[in-house]
Coordinates of C-alpha atoms in Angstrom, one line a residue:
X153 CA -30.4 15.9 -4.9
X154 CA -29.1 18.1 -7.8
X155 CA -25.8 19.4 -7.1
X156 CA -26.5 22.6 -9.1
X157 CA -25.3 24.9 -12.0
X158 CA -22.5 26.3 -9.8
X159 CA -20.9 23.0 -8.8
X160 CA -20.9 21.8 -12.5
X161 CA -19.5 25.3 -13.6
X162 CA -16.6 24.8 -11.3
X163 CA -16.1 20.9 -12.5
X164 CA -16.2 22.6 -16.2
X165 CA -13.3 24.8 -15.5
X166 CA -11.3 21.7 -14.3
X167 CA -12.7 19.7 -17.0
X168 CA -11.3 22.5 -19.8
X169 CA -8.0 23.1 -18.2
X170 CA -5.3 21.0 -20.0
X171 CA -3.4 20.5 -16.7
X172 CA -6.2 18.5 -15.2
X173 CA -5.3 14.8 -15.3
X174 CA -9.1 13.4 -14.7
X175 CA -10.3 11.4 -17.8
X176 CA -14.0 11.8 -19.1
X177 CA -14.7 8.8 -17.4
X178 CA -13.9 10.1 -14.1
X179 CA -16.4 12.9 -14.5
X180 CA -19.0 10.7 -15.7
X181 CA -18.6 8.9 -12.5
X182 CA -18.9 12.3 -10.5
X183 CA -21.7 13.9 -12.4
X184 CA -23.5 11.5 -15.1
X185 CA -26.6 11.0 -13.3
X186 CA -30.0 12.8 -12.3
X187 CA -28.1 14.4 -9.5
X188 CA -25.5 15.7 -11.9
X189 CA -25.9 17.1 -15.5
X190 CA -29.1 15.5 -16.0
X191 CA -30.7 16.9 -13.0
X192 CA -31.1 20.1 -14.4
X193 CA -34.5 20.7 -16.2
X194 CA -32.7 23.2 -18.8
X195 CA -34.9 26.1 -18.2
X196 CA -32.0 28.5 -18.2
X197 CA -33.1 29.7 -14.6
X198 CA -29.5 29.7 -13.3
X199 CA -28.5 32.2 -16.1
X200 CA -31.4 34.3 -14.9
X201 CA -30.4 34.6 -11.1
X202 CA -26.7 34.3 -11.3
X203 CA -25.4 37.2 -9.3
X204 CA -22.0 37.2 -11.4
X205 CA -23.6 36.8 -14.9
X206 CA -21.7 33.6 -15.4
X207 CA -22.6 31.4 -18.4
X208 CA -23.9 28.4 -16.4
X209 CA -25.9 26.7 -19.2
X210 CA -22.9 26.9 -21.7
X211 CA -20.7 24.9 -18.9
X212 CA -23.6 22.9 -18.3
X213 CA -23.9 21.8 -21.9
X214 CA -20.4 21.4 -22.2
X215 CA -20.4 18.6 -19.3
X216 CA -23.7 17.0 -20.6
X217 CA -22.1 16.6 -23.9
X218 CA -19.2 15.0 -22.6
X219 CA -20.7 13.0 -20.1
X220 CA -23.2 11.7 -22.8
X221 CA -20.4 10.8 -24.9
X222 CA -18.4 8.9 -22.2
X223 CA -21.8 7.0 -21.6
X224 CA -21.8 5.8 -25.4
X225 CA -18.5 5.0 -25.3
X226 CA -19.0 2.9 -22.5
X227 CA -22.0 1.2 -23.8
X228 CA -21.6 1.1 -27.5
X229 CA -18.9 -1.8 -27.5
X230 CA -21.2 -4.1 -25.5
X231 CA -24.3 -3.2 -27.3
X232 CA -22.4 -4.2 -30.7
X233 CA -20.5 -7.4 -29.3
X234 CA -23.8 -8.7 -28.5
X235 CA -25.4 -8.0 -31.9
X236 CA -22.5 -9.2 -33.7
X237 CA -22.4 -12.3 -31.8
X238 CA -26.0 -13.6 -32.7
X239 CA -26.1 -12.0 -36.4
X240 CA -26.4 -15.5 -37.9
X241 CA -24.0 -15.2 -40.3
X242 CA -21.7 -18.1 -39.2
X243 CA -18.3 -16.1 -39.0
X244 CA -16.8 -14.8 -35.7
X245 CA -16.8 -11.1 -35.1
X246 CA -14.8 -11.3 -32.0

């Protein structure tokens, strides 16, 4: 179940706070799936119904970009290692 824009907004508050010691990997583990930042359909409904007029879509975008970058950071090195192992040039790319 989607945790909701308000919960993501609160997490963004901590992520943007320089005193927070969590890493992007920590946030990825918490909200980097369909129940987290990718569970929102992006229809801006949360902005329309928020009684406090909070910029929920802006915060959701910040967290989505951070989580996406973290997922690429985790996947890309392994992908490149596999590609370079079998490139056929005869050299070691380790």
